Short mmCIF file of C-alpha atoms in Angstrom, two decimals:
data_model
loop_
_atom_site.label_atom_id
_atom_site.label_comp_id
_atom_site.label_asym_id
_atom_site.label_seq_id
_atom_site.Cartn_x
_atom_site.Cartn_y
_atom_site.Cartn_z
CA UNK A 1 83.91 -59.18 -110.66
CA UNK A 2 83.89 -60.64 -107.17
CA UNK A 3 84.32 -58.09 -104.40
CA UNK A 4 87.57 -58.33 -102.47
CA UNK A 5 87.48 -59.90 -99.05
CA UNK A 6 88.25 -57.26 -96.45
CA UNK A 7 89.83 -59.20 -93.61
CA UNK A 8 92.27 -57.78 -91.08
CA UNK A 9 94.22 -59.67 -88.45
CA UNK A 10 95.87 -57.87 -85.54
CA UNK A 11 98.04 -59.49 -82.89
CA UNK A 12 96.85 -58.44 -79.42
CA UNK A 13 96.82 -54.70 -80.25
CA UNK A 14 97.28 -51.87 -77.77
CA UNK A 15 94.19 -51.23 -75.70
CA UNK A 16 91.86 -48.98 -77.73
CA UNK A 17 89.89 -46.43 -75.74
CA UNK A 18 86.38 -47.58 -74.90
CA UNK A 19 83.75 -46.22 -72.50
CA UNK A 20 81.61 -48.95 -70.97
CA UNK A 21 77.93 -48.06 -70.81
CA UNK A 22 76.65 -50.99 -68.76
CA UNK A 23 78.30 -54.33 -68.00
CA UNK A 24 79.15 -55.43 -71.56
CA UNK A 25 82.87 -55.89 -70.85
CA UNK A 26 82.25 -58.36 -68.03
CA UNK A 27 79.61 -60.21 -70.07
CA UNK A 28 82.00 -60.53 -73.00
CA UNK A 29 84.82 -61.80 -70.80
CA UNK A 30 82.55 -64.37 -69.15
CA UNK A 31 81.43 -65.54 -72.59
CA UNK A 32 85.03 -65.92 -73.78
CA UNK A 33 86.12 -67.85 -70.69
CA UNK A 34 83.25 -70.29 -71.17
CA UNK A 35 83.64 -70.61 -74.98
CA UNK A 36 80.32 -68.94 -75.82
CA UNK A 37 79.78 -67.14 -79.14
CA UNK A 38 78.62 -63.53 -78.94
CA UNK A 39 76.23 -61.50 -81.08
CA UNK A 40 76.49 -57.71 -80.94
CA UNK A 41 73.49 -55.76 -82.20
CA UNK A 42 72.99 -52.05 -82.47
CA UNK A 43 72.90 -49.06 -84.81
CA UNK A 44 75.73 -48.07 -87.12
CA UNK A 45 78.59 -46.22 -85.48
CA UNK A 46 77.62 -46.87 -81.86
CA UNK A 47 80.92 -48.56 -80.93
CA UNK A 48 80.47 -52.29 -81.66
CA UNK A 49 83.70 -52.65 -83.62
CA UNK A 50 85.67 -50.51 -81.17
CA UNK A 51 84.31 -52.66 -78.34
CA UNK A 52 85.56 -55.87 -79.97
CA UNK A 53 89.01 -54.34 -80.56
CA UNK A 54 89.08 -53.18 -76.94
CA UNK A 55 88.17 -56.62 -75.61
CA UNK A 56 90.67 -58.41 -77.85
CA UNK A 57 93.44 -56.20 -76.50
CA UNK A 58 92.17 -56.50 -72.94
CA UNK A 59 92.20 -60.31 -73.17
CA UNK A 60 95.49 -60.40 -75.08
CA UNK A 61 93.93 -62.15 -78.09
CA UNK A 62 94.61 -61.86 -81.82
CA UNK A 63 91.68 -60.28 -83.64
CA UNK A 64 90.58 -61.48 -87.10
CA UNK A 65 88.08 -58.96 -88.48
CA UNK A 66 85.98 -59.55 -91.60
CA UNK A 67 83.78 -56.84 -93.11
CA UNK A 68 80.87 -58.84 -94.55
CA UNK A 69 79.28 -57.92 -97.88
CA UNK A 70 76.81 -59.25 -100.44
CA UNK A 71 79.37 -61.40 -102.23
CA UNK A 72 81.02 -62.91 -99.15
CA UNK A 73 80.74 -66.71 -99.30
CA UNK A 74 81.61 -69.52 -96.94
CA UNK A 75 84.71 -70.25 -99.03
CA UNK A 76 85.95 -66.70 -98.43
CA UNK A 77 85.92 -67.44 -94.71
CA UNK A 78 87.16 -71.02 -94.71
CA UNK A 79 89.67 -70.94 -97.57
CA UNK A 80 90.22 -72.24 -101.07
CA UNK A 81 92.79 -73.80 -103.36
CA UNK A 82 94.92 -71.23 -105.21
CA UNK A 83 97.55 -71.48 -107.91
CA UNK A 84 100.99 -70.50 -106.62
CA UNK A 85 104.05 -70.97 -108.77
CA UNK A 86 102.36 -73.63 -110.85
CA UNK A 87 101.18 -75.57 -107.80
CA UNK A 88 97.69 -75.77 -106.36
CA UNK A 89 97.94 -74.79 -102.70
CA UNK A 90 95.26 -74.63 -100.03
CA UNK A 91 95.05 -71.18 -98.43
CA UNK A 92 93.21 -70.70 -95.15
CA UNK A 93 90.55 -68.03 -94.93
CA UNK A 94 90.30 -65.73 -91.88
CA UNK A 95 87.83 -67.96 -90.03
CA UNK A 96 90.02 -71.04 -90.48
CA UNK A 97 93.12 -69.12 -89.37
CA UNK A 98 91.32 -67.99 -86.24
CA UNK A 99 90.22 -71.55 -85.44
CA UNK A 100 93.71 -72.93 -85.99
CA UNK A 101 95.53 -70.20 -84.07
CA UNK A 102 92.99 -69.08 -81.49
CA UNK A 103 91.75 -65.57 -80.90
CA UNK A 104 88.61 -63.69 -81.84
CA UNK A 105 87.03 -63.95 -85.27
CA UNK A 106 84.76 -60.93 -85.72
CA UNK A 107 82.26 -60.90 -88.59
CA UNK A 108 81.03 -57.33 -88.93
CA UNK A 109 77.48 -56.96 -90.33
CA UNK A 110 77.08 -60.71 -90.75
CA UNK A 111 73.60 -60.40 -92.31
CA UNK A 112 75.23 -58.88 -95.40
CA UNK A 113 77.00 -62.18 -96.19
CA UNK A 114 75.50 -64.97 -98.30
CA UNK A 115 73.31 -67.59 -96.70
CA UNK A 116 75.94 -70.35 -96.86
CA UNK A 117 78.04 -68.44 -94.32
CA UNK A 118 75.61 -69.21 -91.49
CA UNK A 119 75.78 -72.92 -92.35
CA UNK A 120 79.55 -72.84 -91.79
CA UNK A 121 79.15 -70.97 -88.51
CA UNK A 122 76.62 -73.32 -86.92
CA UNK A 123 79.07 -76.10 -85.88
CA UNK A 124 81.23 -73.45 -84.21
CA UNK A 125 78.33 -72.07 -82.19
CA UNK A 126 77.22 -75.18 -80.33
CA UNK A 127 78.99 -77.55 -77.97
CA UNK A 128 80.91 -79.16 -80.84
CA UNK A 129 82.95 -76.02 -81.62
CA UNK A 130 84.28 -77.52 -84.83
CA UNK A 131 84.94 -76.23 -88.32
CA UNK A 132 84.55 -78.91 -91.02
CA UNK A 133 86.59 -78.20 -94.15
CA UNK A 134 84.97 -80.26 -96.88
CA UNK A 135 87.58 -79.39 -99.49
CA UNK A 136 90.51 -80.67 -97.42
CA UNK A 137 88.69 -83.35 -95.44
CA UNK A 138 89.75 -81.75 -92.16
CA UNK A 139 87.61 -81.20 -89.10
CA UNK A 140 89.19 -78.51 -86.96
CA UNK A 141 88.41 -78.35 -83.25
CA UNK A 142 88.45 -74.79 -81.96
CA UNK A 143 90.92 -74.19 -79.11
CA UNK A 144 89.69 -72.75 -75.82
CA UNK A 145 91.06 -69.33 -76.80
CA UNK A 146 88.89 -69.13 -79.94
CA UNK A 147 85.80 -66.95 -79.87
CA UNK A 148 83.28 -66.20 -82.61
CA UNK A 149 81.75 -62.72 -82.53
CA UNK A 150 79.27 -61.39 -85.08
CA UNK A 151 77.46 -58.08 -85.34
CA UNK A 152 74.52 -56.63 -87.19
CA UNK A 153 72.27 -53.60 -87.28
CA UNK A 154 68.65 -54.62 -86.53
CA UNK A 155 67.47 -51.43 -88.24
CA UNK A 156 68.76 -52.68 -91.59
CA UNK A 157 67.09 -56.08 -91.43
CA UNK A 158 64.66 -56.98 -94.19
CA UNK A 159 62.80 -60.14 -95.10
CA UNK A 160 65.65 -60.97 -97.48
CA UNK A 161 68.44 -60.06 -95.05
CA UNK A 162 67.78 -61.08 -91.49
CA UNK A 163 69.25 -63.45 -88.94
CA UNK A 164 67.01 -66.45 -88.51
CA UNK A 165 65.84 -67.17 -84.95
CA UNK A 166 67.64 -70.52 -85.15
CA UNK A 167 70.89 -68.64 -85.76
CA UNK A 168 70.34 -65.86 -83.22
CA UNK A 169 69.65 -68.40 -80.48
CA UNK A 170 73.12 -69.87 -80.90
CA UNK A 171 74.69 -66.69 -79.48
CA UNK A 172 74.87 -64.71 -76.30
CA UNK A 173 73.49 -61.35 -77.47
CA UNK A 174 74.59 -57.92 -76.26
CA UNK A 175 72.62 -54.90 -77.38
CA UNK A 176 74.41 -51.61 -78.02
CA UNK A 177 72.99 -48.13 -78.20
CA UNK A 178 74.29 -44.61 -78.08
CA UNK A 179 75.85 -43.38 -74.85
CA UNK A 180 74.06 -40.98 -72.49
CA UNK A 181 74.81 -37.35 -73.48
CA UNK A 182 77.46 -36.63 -70.84
CA UNK A 183 79.37 -39.81 -71.66
CA UNK A 184 79.08 -39.19 -75.39
CA UNK A 185 80.39 -35.64 -74.94
CA UNK A 186 83.43 -36.99 -73.10
CA UNK A 187 84.09 -39.63 -75.77
CA UNK A 188 83.78 -37.19 -78.68
CA UNK A 189 85.98 -34.63 -76.93
CA UNK A 190 88.67 -37.23 -76.27
CA UNK A 191 88.55 -38.63 -79.82
CA UNK A 192 88.47 -35.29 -81.63
CA UNK A 193 90.47 -32.96 -79.41
CA UNK A 194 87.60 -30.46 -79.37
CA UNK A 195 86.76 -28.92 -75.99
CA UNK A 196 83.68 -30.42 -74.28
CA UNK A 197 81.90 -27.06 -74.33
CA UNK A 198 81.98 -27.07 -78.13
CA UNK A 199 81.08 -30.75 -78.33
CA UNK A 200 77.95 -30.38 -76.21
CA UNK A 201 75.75 -28.69 -78.87
CA UNK A 202 76.88 -31.28 -81.43
CA UNK A 203 75.71 -34.11 -79.18
CA UNK A 204 72.46 -32.25 -78.52
CA UNK A 205 71.94 -31.89 -82.28
CA UNK A 206 72.67 -35.59 -82.79
CA UNK A 207 69.98 -36.43 -80.26
CA UNK A 208 67.46 -34.29 -82.10
CA UNK A 209 68.35 -35.90 -85.43
CA UNK A 210 68.21 -39.41 -83.97
CA UNK A 211 64.62 -38.73 -82.96
CA UNK A 212 63.82 -38.45 -86.69
CA UNK A 213 64.92 -42.02 -87.44
CA UNK A 214 62.09 -43.91 -89.09
CA UNK A 215 60.44 -40.70 -90.27
CA UNK A 216 62.65 -38.65 -92.57
CA UNK A 217 65.79 -40.68 -91.92
CA UNK A 218 66.67 -44.35 -92.26
CA UNK A 219 69.39 -44.06 -89.64
CA UNK A 220 70.31 -41.60 -86.90
CA UNK A 221 73.57 -39.75 -86.40
CA UNK A 222 76.26 -42.12 -85.18
CA UNK A 223 78.83 -41.26 -82.54
CA UNK A 224 81.38 -41.74 -85.30
CA UNK A 225 79.82 -38.90 -87.30
CA UNK A 226 79.86 -36.60 -84.28
CA UNK A 227 83.57 -37.35 -83.89
CA UNK A 228 84.14 -36.53 -87.57
CA UNK A 229 82.25 -33.25 -87.20
CA UNK A 230 84.13 -32.30 -84.03
CA UNK A 231 87.46 -33.20 -85.64
CA UNK A 232 86.74 -30.84 -88.53
CA UNK A 233 85.92 -28.03 -86.11
CA UNK A 234 89.06 -28.71 -84.06
CA UNK A 235 91.06 -28.53 -87.30
CA UNK A 236 89.70 -25.08 -88.08
CA UNK A 237 86.56 -25.66 -90.15
CA UNK A 238 83.55 -23.47 -89.43
CA UNK A 239 80.82 -25.04 -87.34
CA UNK A 240 78.34 -24.67 -90.20
CA UNK A 241 80.63 -26.40 -92.70
CA UNK A 242 81.56 -29.14 -90.24
CA UNK A 243 77.94 -29.89 -89.34
CA UNK A 244 76.93 -30.01 -93.00
CA UNK A 245 79.82 -32.25 -94.07
CA UNK A 246 80.05 -34.35 -90.92
CA UNK A 247 76.46 -34.80 -89.79
CA UNK A 248 73.95 -33.79 -92.46
CA UNK A 249 75.31 -34.87 -95.84
CA UNK A 250 76.09 -38.45 -94.73
CA UNK A 251 72.47 -38.96 -93.62
CA UNK A 252 70.53 -38.14 -96.79
CA UNK A 253 70.67 -37.19 -100.46
CA UNK A 254 67.14 -35.79 -100.46
CA UNK A 255 67.34 -32.00 -100.83
CA UNK A 256 64.10 -31.36 -98.93
CA UNK A 257 65.13 -33.58 -96.02
CA UNK A 258 68.57 -31.99 -96.02
CA UNK A 259 67.05 -28.51 -95.81
CA UNK A 260 64.86 -29.60 -92.90
CA UNK A 261 67.84 -31.07 -91.07
CA UNK A 262 69.79 -27.85 -91.57
CA UNK A 263 66.90 -25.93 -90.03
CA UNK A 264 67.10 -28.20 -86.99
CA UNK A 265 70.86 -27.68 -86.84
CA UNK A 266 70.51 -23.89 -86.95
CA UNK A 267 67.93 -23.99 -84.17
CA UNK A 268 70.12 -26.13 -81.93
CA UNK A 269 73.51 -24.57 -82.72
CA UNK A 270 72.99 -20.83 -82.72
#
């Protein structure tokens, strides 16, 4: 069975909280004003999706978000003919809607999608800024307000799933990482409601666990996971239970690795 397309459209939402680490907000705004596509790259849970939502609200733009997956095809993005009430009706996909209406089309984890997706994106990422719809015979010109944004995690790239250089060079690229400790503490405290003094050891632990990426772990602790852990503690869970459920269990299923991570946690949070 074909996986469902997870696409969400929001109309100029309220400004989500976002802490700028460098000059990414200004870069993004410059790119939008000059009709340049943007590629966001960075580890899972470091704030890429929140950043796009923040910028869409800041610029007053609708946001069309698509969570890419293995079965996502070009037709899922552009649209297809569907039977409705006995009639065959063309139904726009999220990319086509964004091109028709303007706004930001955000393809999250674009490398997960099938190869034909990049073929559809190419005409939108050069000076043509068009979306050809072969099935309807249309050729849509993107309005000035349209912006294509894609993201991916370089740490998950393989020979089978990677952005080709010819695709990457069609985008302005912004690299994301985790915030410096003091900024991350402030973000986690604000998101979770846990006092900064209690958040500090969690961020310190996350830093220690991130240093293990590429050794015992495929991925480090995301800011999102720290927020989950802090939220559990703020709700009344014990620190030990919250760390296990919020920061250790999501990282690994290997019992030996899990035991080693718990030892690190006990040493940091005593």
